[in-house]
Tab-separated table of C-alpha atoms and ligand atoms in Angstrom:
chain	number	residue	atom	x	y	z
A	1	MET	CA	-77.259	-55.904	47.241
A	2	ALA	CA	-80.612	-56.203	45.453
A	3	TYR	CA	-83.212	-58.364	47.152
A	4	SER	CA	-86.893	-59.227	46.706
A	5	TYR	CA	-87.918	-58.894	50.362
A	6	VAL	CA	-85.218	-56.794	51.998
A	7	LYS	CA	-84.518	-53.126	51.361
A	8	TYR	CA	-80.977	-52.067	52.129
A	9	SER	CA	-79.437	-48.622	52.201
A	10	VAL	CA	-76.531	-46.876	53.901
A	11	ASP	CA	-76.753	-43.201	54.824
A	12	ASP	CA	-74.023	-40.550	54.968
A	13	ASP	CA	-73.361	-41.391	58.620
A	14	LYS	CA	-72.496	-45.013	57.679
A	15	ILE	CA	-75.710	-46.264	59.278
A	16	ALA	CA	-77.274	-49.135	57.310
A	17	ILE	CA	-81.048	-49.459	57.281
A	18	VAL	CA	-82.293	-53.013	56.741
A	19	THR	CA	-86.031	-53.087	56.041
A	20	ILE	CA	-87.974	-56.344	55.888
A	21	ASN	CA	-90.220	-55.642	52.952
A	22	ARG	CA	-93.145	-58.010	52.554
A	23	PRO	CA	-96.013	-55.765	53.657
A	24	ASP	CA	-98.815	-57.819	52.073
A	25	ALA	CA	-97.947	-60.642	54.530
A	26	MET	CA	-97.164	-58.380	57.519
A	27	ASN	CA	-93.447	-58.840	56.668
A	28	ALA	CA	-93.658	-62.501	57.771
A	29	PHE	CA	-90.467	-64.558	57.418
A	30	ASN	CA	-90.526	-67.085	54.612
A	31	SER	CA	-87.294	-68.902	53.728
A	32	ASP	CA	-86.445	-66.294	51.060
A	33	VAL	CA	-86.657	-63.466	53.622
A	34	VAL	CA	-84.397	-65.379	56.006
A	35	GLY	CA	-81.869	-66.122	53.209
A	36	GLU	CA	-81.804	-62.497	52.086
A	37	LEU	CA	-81.371	-61.195	55.632
A	38	GLN	CA	-78.507	-63.622	56.224
A	39	ASP	CA	-76.789	-62.487	53.021
A	40	CYS	CA	-77.368	-58.862	53.963
A	41	PHE	CA	-75.824	-59.245	57.448
A	42	ASP	CA	-72.909	-61.290	56.061
A	43	GLY	CA	-72.205	-58.361	53.733
A	44	ILE	CA	-72.529	-55.783	56.514
A	45	ARG	CA	-70.033	-57.662	58.687
A	46	GLU	CA	-67.367	-57.346	55.971
A	47	ASN	CA	-68.248	-53.807	54.907
A	48	ASP	CA	-66.103	-51.180	56.646
A	49	SER	CA	-68.286	-48.399	55.313
A	50	VAL	CA	-71.126	-49.589	57.586
A	51	ARG	CA	-70.654	-48.745	61.271
A	52	ALA	CA	-74.132	-49.368	62.708
A	53	VAL	CA	-77.405	-50.950	61.637
A	54	ILE	CA	-81.117	-50.256	62.044
A	55	VAL	CA	-83.552	-53.121	61.432
A	56	THR	CA	-87.175	-52.230	60.734
A	57	GLY	CA	-90.263	-53.378	58.836
A	58	ALA	CA	-91.918	-51.877	55.755
A	59	GLY	CA	-95.218	-50.043	56.265
A	60	GLU	CA	-96.844	-48.837	59.455
A	61	LYS	CA	-98.518	-52.037	60.683
A	62	ALA	CA	-95.819	-54.641	61.112
A	63	PHE	CA	-92.188	-55.033	62.075
A	64	VAL	CA	-92.384	-58.804	61.408
A	65	ALA	CA	-95.530	-60.867	62.207
A	66	GLY	CA	-93.485	-64.027	62.728
A	67	ALA	CA	-92.608	-66.968	60.572
A	68	ASP	CA	-94.755	-67.487	57.491
A	69	ILE	CA	-97.412	-69.793	58.912
A	70	LYS	CA	-98.558	-70.844	55.434
A	71	GLU	CA	-95.030	-71.980	54.458
A	72	MET	CA	-94.382	-73.493	57.876
A	73	THR	CA	-97.282	-75.966	57.747
A	74	ASP	CA	-95.580	-77.894	54.935
A	75	LEU	CA	-92.315	-78.498	56.823
A	76	ASN	CA	-91.444	-82.017	57.937
A	77	SER	CA	-89.417	-82.567	61.094
A	78	VAL	CA	-86.030	-82.491	59.324
A	79	GLU	CA	-86.930	-79.307	57.424
A	80	ALA	CA	-88.258	-77.696	60.636
A	81	ARG	CA	-84.952	-78.342	62.383
A	82	GLU	CA	-83.109	-76.901	59.377
A	83	PHE	CA	-85.387	-73.815	59.484
A	84	ALA	CA	-84.687	-73.369	63.208
A	85	LEU	CA	-80.918	-73.609	62.617
A	86	ARG	CA	-81.103	-71.044	59.793
A	87	GLY	CA	-83.038	-68.681	62.075
A	88	GLN	CA	-80.578	-69.187	64.906
A	89	LYS	CA	-77.641	-68.574	62.554
A	90	LEU	CA	-79.257	-65.306	61.456
A	91	THR	CA	-80.038	-64.116	64.984
A	92	ASN	CA	-76.506	-65.024	66.124
A	93	SER	CA	-75.056	-63.124	63.144
A	94	ILE	CA	-76.941	-60.061	64.363
A	95	GLN	CA	-76.089	-60.395	68.055
A	96	TYR	CA	-72.386	-61.015	67.372
A	97	LEU	CA	-72.050	-58.644	64.396
A	98	GLY	CA	-69.493	-56.463	66.183
A	99	LYS	CA	-71.397	-53.296	65.205
A	100	PRO	CA	-74.366	-51.811	67.086
A	101	VAL	CA	-77.727	-53.066	65.776
A	102	VAL	CA	-80.956	-51.347	66.854
A	103	ALA	CA	-84.436	-52.706	66.125
A	104	ALA	CA	-86.862	-49.922	65.223
A	105	VAL	CA	-90.059	-51.869	65.931
A	106	ASN	CA	-92.751	-50.120	63.918
A	107	GLY	CA	-95.760	-52.432	64.505
A	108	TYR	CA	-96.429	-56.116	65.181
A	109	ALA	CA	-93.344	-58.012	66.413
A	110	LEU	CA	-94.740	-61.490	66.916
A	111	GLY	CA	-93.039	-64.881	67.167
A	112	GLY	CA	-89.928	-64.841	64.981
A	113	GLY	CA	-90.381	-61.054	64.647
A	114	CYS	CA	-90.058	-60.600	68.400
A	115	GLU	CA	-87.063	-62.970	68.321
A	116	LEU	CA	-85.430	-60.878	65.575
A	117	ALA	CA	-85.863	-57.777	67.752
A	118	LEU	CA	-84.432	-59.678	70.738
A	119	ALA	CA	-81.256	-60.482	68.789
A	120	CYS	CA	-80.644	-56.741	68.236
A	121	HIS	CA	-78.693	-54.878	70.912
A	122	ILE	CA	-81.375	-52.270	71.579
A	123	ARG	CA	-85.089	-51.998	70.783
A	124	TYR	CA	-86.961	-48.757	70.152
A	125	ALA	CA	-90.680	-49.018	69.396
A	126	SER	CA	-93.408	-46.940	67.802
A	127	ALA	CA	-96.426	-46.292	70.016
A	128	ASN	CA	-98.512	-48.820	68.012
A	129	ALA	CA	-95.991	-51.667	68.352
A	130	ILE	CA	-97.290	-54.990	69.680
A	131	PHE	CA	-95.017	-57.733	71.008
A	132	GLY	CA	-95.723	-61.396	71.644
A	133	GLN	CA	-94.611	-64.994	71.337
A	134	PRO	CA	-97.820	-66.647	70.097
A	135	GLU	CA	-96.187	-69.987	69.191
A	136	VAL	CA	-97.958	-72.084	71.847
A	137	GLY	CA	-101.270	-71.154	70.207
A	138	LEU	CA	-99.959	-72.839	67.054
A	139	GLY	CA	-98.861	-75.897	69.022
A	140	ILE	CA	-95.148	-75.082	68.742
A	141	ILE	CA	-92.591	-73.216	70.863
A	142	PRO	CA	-90.302	-70.284	70.007
A	143	GLY	CA	-87.402	-71.674	67.958
A	144	TRP	CA	-85.239	-68.694	67.118
A	145	GLY	CA	-83.925	-67.988	70.581
A	146	GLY	CA	-87.133	-66.634	72.134
A	147	THR	CA	-87.058	-68.884	75.199
A	148	GLN	CA	-83.420	-67.947	75.798
A	149	ARG	CA	-83.018	-64.267	74.860
A	150	LEU	CA	-86.406	-63.113	76.217
A	151	ALA	CA	-85.726	-64.783	79.582
A	152	ARG	CA	-82.268	-63.184	79.741
A	153	LEU	CA	-83.675	-59.749	78.862
A	154	VAL	CA	-86.827	-59.502	81.009
A	155	GLY	CA	-86.217	-62.332	83.489
A	156	PRO	CA	-87.598	-65.878	83.463
A	157	SER	CA	-90.864	-64.991	85.202
A	158	ARG	CA	-91.985	-62.308	82.697
A	159	ALA	CA	-90.703	-64.409	79.781
A	160	THR	CA	-92.619	-67.456	80.988
A	161	GLU	CA	-95.775	-65.363	81.403
A	162	LEU	CA	-95.536	-64.178	77.778
A	163	ILE	CA	-94.446	-67.478	76.226
A	164	ILE	CA	-96.885	-69.906	77.875
A	165	SER	CA	-99.894	-67.565	77.494
A	166	GLY	CA	-99.151	-66.361	73.967
A	167	ASN	CA	-100.405	-62.958	75.217
A	168	ARG	CA	-99.585	-59.862	73.204
A	169	ILE	CA	-98.406	-56.703	74.945
A	170	ASP	CA	-98.343	-53.126	73.695
A	171	ALA	CA	-95.295	-50.856	73.517
A	172	ALA	CA	-95.939	-49.287	76.939
A	173	ALA	CA	-96.125	-52.693	78.636
A	174	ALA	CA	-93.032	-53.818	76.726
A	175	LYS	CA	-91.147	-50.760	77.977
A	176	ASN	CA	-92.372	-51.455	81.490
A	177	ILE	CA	-90.715	-54.886	81.536
A	178	GLY	CA	-87.534	-53.725	79.777
A	179	LEU	CA	-88.293	-55.331	76.432
A	180	VAL	CA	-88.026	-51.943	74.705
A	181	ASN	CA	-85.803	-49.040	75.688
A	182	ASP	CA	-88.034	-46.228	74.468
A	183	ILE	CA	-91.212	-45.404	72.570
A	184	PHE	CA	-91.586	-42.805	69.817
A	185	GLY	CA	-94.291	-41.723	67.395
A	186	GLN	CA	-94.319	-43.742	64.165
A	187	ASP	CA	-93.065	-40.691	62.218
A	188	GLU	CA	-90.161	-40.078	64.584
A	189	LEU	CA	-89.026	-43.669	65.145
A	190	LEU	CA	-86.326	-43.833	62.472
A	191	ASP	CA	-84.986	-40.323	63.100
A	192	GLU	CA	-84.788	-40.916	66.855
A	193	THR	CA	-83.027	-44.240	66.275
A	194	LYS	CA	-80.526	-42.587	63.917
A	195	SER	CA	-79.989	-39.765	66.391
A	196	PHE	CA	-79.065	-42.280	69.106
A	197	LEU	CA	-76.675	-44.079	66.752
A	198	LYS	CA	-75.015	-40.798	65.732
A	199	THR	CA	-74.116	-40.323	69.403
A	200	VAL	CA	-72.665	-43.853	69.480
A	201	LEU	CA	-70.650	-43.200	66.310
A	202	LYS	CA	-68.907	-40.222	67.928
A	203	GLN	CA	-67.337	-42.571	70.499
A	204	GLY	CA	-64.181	-44.610	70.021
A	205	PRO	CA	-65.121	-47.289	67.443
A	206	ARG	CA	-62.872	-49.984	68.949
A	207	ALA	CA	-64.231	-49.220	72.418
A	208	VAL	CA	-67.832	-49.572	71.175
A	209	GLN	CA	-66.913	-52.876	69.534
A	210	LEU	CA	-65.157	-54.178	72.668
A	211	SER	CA	-68.112	-53.090	74.848
A	212	LEU	CA	-70.517	-55.058	72.636
A	213	GLU	CA	-68.234	-58.071	72.842
A	214	ALA	CA	-67.935	-57.843	76.645
A	215	ILE	CA	-71.705	-57.526	77.117
A	216	ASN	CA	-72.721	-60.177	74.578
A	217	ARG	CA	-70.145	-62.803	75.510
A	218	GLY	CA	-70.453	-61.972	79.199
A	219	MET	CA	-74.202	-62.696	79.237
A	220	ASP	CA	-73.468	-66.315	78.274
A	221	VAL	CA	-71.077	-67.121	81.141
A	222	PRO	CA	-71.051	-66.991	84.966
A	223	LEU	CA	-70.242	-63.590	86.550
A	224	ALA	CA	-66.667	-64.481	87.533
A	225	GLU	CA	-65.893	-65.524	83.955
A	226	GLY	CA	-67.605	-62.397	82.612
A	227	LEU	CA	-65.511	-60.182	84.879
A	228	SER	CA	-62.370	-61.954	83.716
A	229	LEU	CA	-63.441	-61.370	80.093
A	230	GLU	CA	-64.035	-57.684	80.904
A	231	ALA	CA	-60.529	-57.365	82.373
A	232	ASP	CA	-59.040	-58.987	79.248
A	233	LEU	CA	-60.942	-56.667	76.910
A	234	PHE	CA	-60.100	-53.669	79.126
A	235	GLY	CA	-56.461	-54.598	78.497
A	236	VAL	CA	-57.097	-54.843	74.760
A	237	ALA	CA	-58.702	-51.372	74.809
A	238	PHE	CA	-55.461	-49.939	76.191
A	239	SER	CA	-53.556	-51.338	73.218
A	240	THR	CA	-55.629	-49.376	70.693
A	241	GLN	CA	-54.742	-46.176	68.889
A	242	ASP	CA	-58.246	-44.973	69.779
A	243	SER	CA	-57.450	-45.108	73.501
A	244	ARG	CA	-54.343	-42.945	72.998
A	245	GLU	CA	-56.291	-40.506	70.827
A	246	GLY	CA	-59.236	-40.340	73.274
A	247	THR	CA	-57.101	-39.658	76.326
A	248	GLN	CA	-54.770	-37.203	74.506
A	249	ALA	CA	-57.779	-35.296	73.134
A	250	PHE	CA	-59.131	-34.911	76.667
A	251	ILE	CA	-55.805	-33.619	77.991
A	252	GLN	CA	-55.377	-31.255	75.038
A	253	LYS	CA	-58.993	-30.018	75.411
A	254	ARG	CA	-59.976	-30.931	71.858
A	255	LYS	CA	-62.406	-33.333	70.208
A	256	PRO	CA	-60.974	-36.800	69.524
A	257	ASP	CA	-60.375	-37.874	65.949
A	258	PHE	CA	-60.702	-41.638	66.211
A	259	SER	CA	-59.199	-43.879	63.528
A	260	GLY	CA	-60.873	-47.081	64.692
A	261	GLU	CA	-57.466	-48.713	65.095
B	1	DAK	N1	-97.597	-65.826	58.126
B	1	DAK	C1	-98.193	-65.747	56.939
B	1	DAK	N2	-99.052	-64.763	56.581
B	1	DAK	C2	-99.305	-63.831	57.500
B	1	DAK	C3	-98.713	-63.843	58.782
B	1	DAK	C4	-97.810	-64.901	59.087
B	1	DAK	N3	-97.159	-64.983	60.248
B	1	DAK	N4	-99.166	-62.782	59.471
B	1	DAK	C5	-100.013	-62.132	58.648
B	1	DAK	N5	-100.091	-62.747	57.463
B	1	DAK	C6	-100.895	-62.372	56.312
B	1	DAK	C7	-102.370	-62.713	56.525
B	1	DAK	O1	-102.607	-64.065	56.235
B	1	DAK	C8	-103.019	-61.767	55.538
B	1	DAK	O2	-102.879	-62.300	54.249
B	1	DAK	P1	-104.122	-62.347	53.209
B	1	DAK	O3	-105.199	-63.064	53.916
B	1	DAK	O4	-104.442	-60.892	52.984
B	1	DAK	O5	-103.563	-63.041	52.014
B	1	DAK	C9	-102.152	-60.521	55.618
B	1	DAK	O6	-100.901	-60.949	56.165
B	1	DAK	C10	-102.718	-59.448	56.517
B	1	DAK	O7	-102.954	-60.040	57.809
B	1	DAK	P2	-104.333	-59.886	58.576
B	1	DAK	O8	-105.482	-59.743	57.629
B	1	DAK	O9	-104.407	-60.993	59.558
B	1	DAK	O10	-104.125	-58.471	59.318
B	1	DAK	P3	-104.719	-58.007	60.722
B	1	DAK	O11	-104.362	-56.569	60.835
B	1	DAK	O12	-106.142	-58.421	60.872
B	1	DAK	O13	-103.888	-58.843	61.818
B	1	DAK	C11	-101.877	-59.792	62.803
B	1	DAK	C12	-102.478	-58.659	61.935
B	1	DAK	C13	-100.350	-59.618	62.752
B	1	DAK	C14	-102.340	-59.631	64.256
B	1	DAK	C15	-102.342	-61.166	62.261
B	1	DAK	O14	-102.020	-61.195	60.866
B	1	DAK	C16	-101.668	-62.316	62.930
B	1	DAK	O15	-102.072	-62.735	64.027
B	1	DAK	N6	-100.677	-62.910	62.256
B	1	DAK	C17	-100.041	-64.112	62.683
B	1	DAK	C18	-99.135	-63.874	63.878
B	1	DAK	C19	-98.475	-65.143	64.264
B	1	DAK	O16	-99.069	-66.022	64.918
B	1	DAK	N7	-97.266	-65.315	63.780
B	1	DAK	C20	-96.523	-66.567	63.863
B	1	DAK	C21	-95.843	-66.671	65.189
B	1	DAK	S1	-95.059	-68.212	65.317
B	1	DAK	C22	-89.326	-72.505	63.716
B	1	DAK	C23	-88.769	-71.525	64.477
B	1	DAK	C24	-89.445	-70.373	64.683
B	1	DAK	C25	-90.702	-70.214	64.179
B	1	DAK	C26	-91.246	-71.181	63.408
B	1	DAK	C27	-90.578	-72.318	63.165
B	1	DAK	N8	-88.622	-73.689	63.494
B	1	DAK	C28	-88.093	-74.348	64.648
B	1	DAK	C29	-89.020	-74.548	62.413
B	1	DAK	C30	-91.427	-69.035	64.451
B	1	DAK	C31	-92.740	-69.130	64.635
B	1	DAK	C32	-93.521	-67.949	64.694
B	1	DAK	O17	-93.130	-66.865	64.354
């Protein structure tokens, strides 16, 4: 996969690193970046040699500084709706990928950049990271899930505070409200993120996948329905080869050798 604005690599641990690479524009999303990211995630979904994904930005200043404001000003209403739908398709592809996706937020995560991070399952940040939804200052509102995913993650009150003020918050404040899980030095961010994912990859692959499905689908439905979904997926987990291997390995006092079946 060779792209103009996305760098893509897979390491020996089957962890893909997707880097938005447009540093002269703070990695802002133009339509080419969105198209390349969509293609990249479509490929990852089908690629069994990728088991987890890290999303980050090129350079040390920006994760993604939002949609490309210069490109955006030329959109008419029909094109704007189309752009919103493309962004929502991309963020849904990430959230429902079926493999763990961690955002390594290495600088500004504003507007669509914050929304990209919100679509990932976990967010780690460098100490210089800055988060915000500045759309109202441009006379628009978040359109890639910001009003929905931010409110679900940090609660409607904190989300409203951020969205209607356009205020930016630093990594420490973002951690304080649960927007990021942890903060690392810029130099350690990728290694720490990989180290977390290596722990995840030692677990039963089907169980990790079913956990993601239970959490992600469960967040969209009332509690009773979510609990019913959990029971169903708990049943599915017991039909897997991984569950037999995991329990047998415990009894036999050895490390499990999961097949992912
Ligand atoms: N778009 C285009 N260019 C950008 C950009 C952006 N979002 N952010 C930065 N750049 C460019 C700057 O114009 C500058 O380019 P040159 O002037 O050198 O050509 C270069 O990147 C370096 O930026 P600065 O000189 O401004 O660097 P500073 O360190 O001084 O400031 C900054 C960094 C990130 C604080 C600042 O650049 C900034 O405030 N950027 C804009 C942040 C922002 O407001 N982003 C947009 C949020 S709104 C939609 C759905 C969703 C969305 C849109 C539509 N549909 C429904 C249609 C999403 C909207 C958003 O994301």
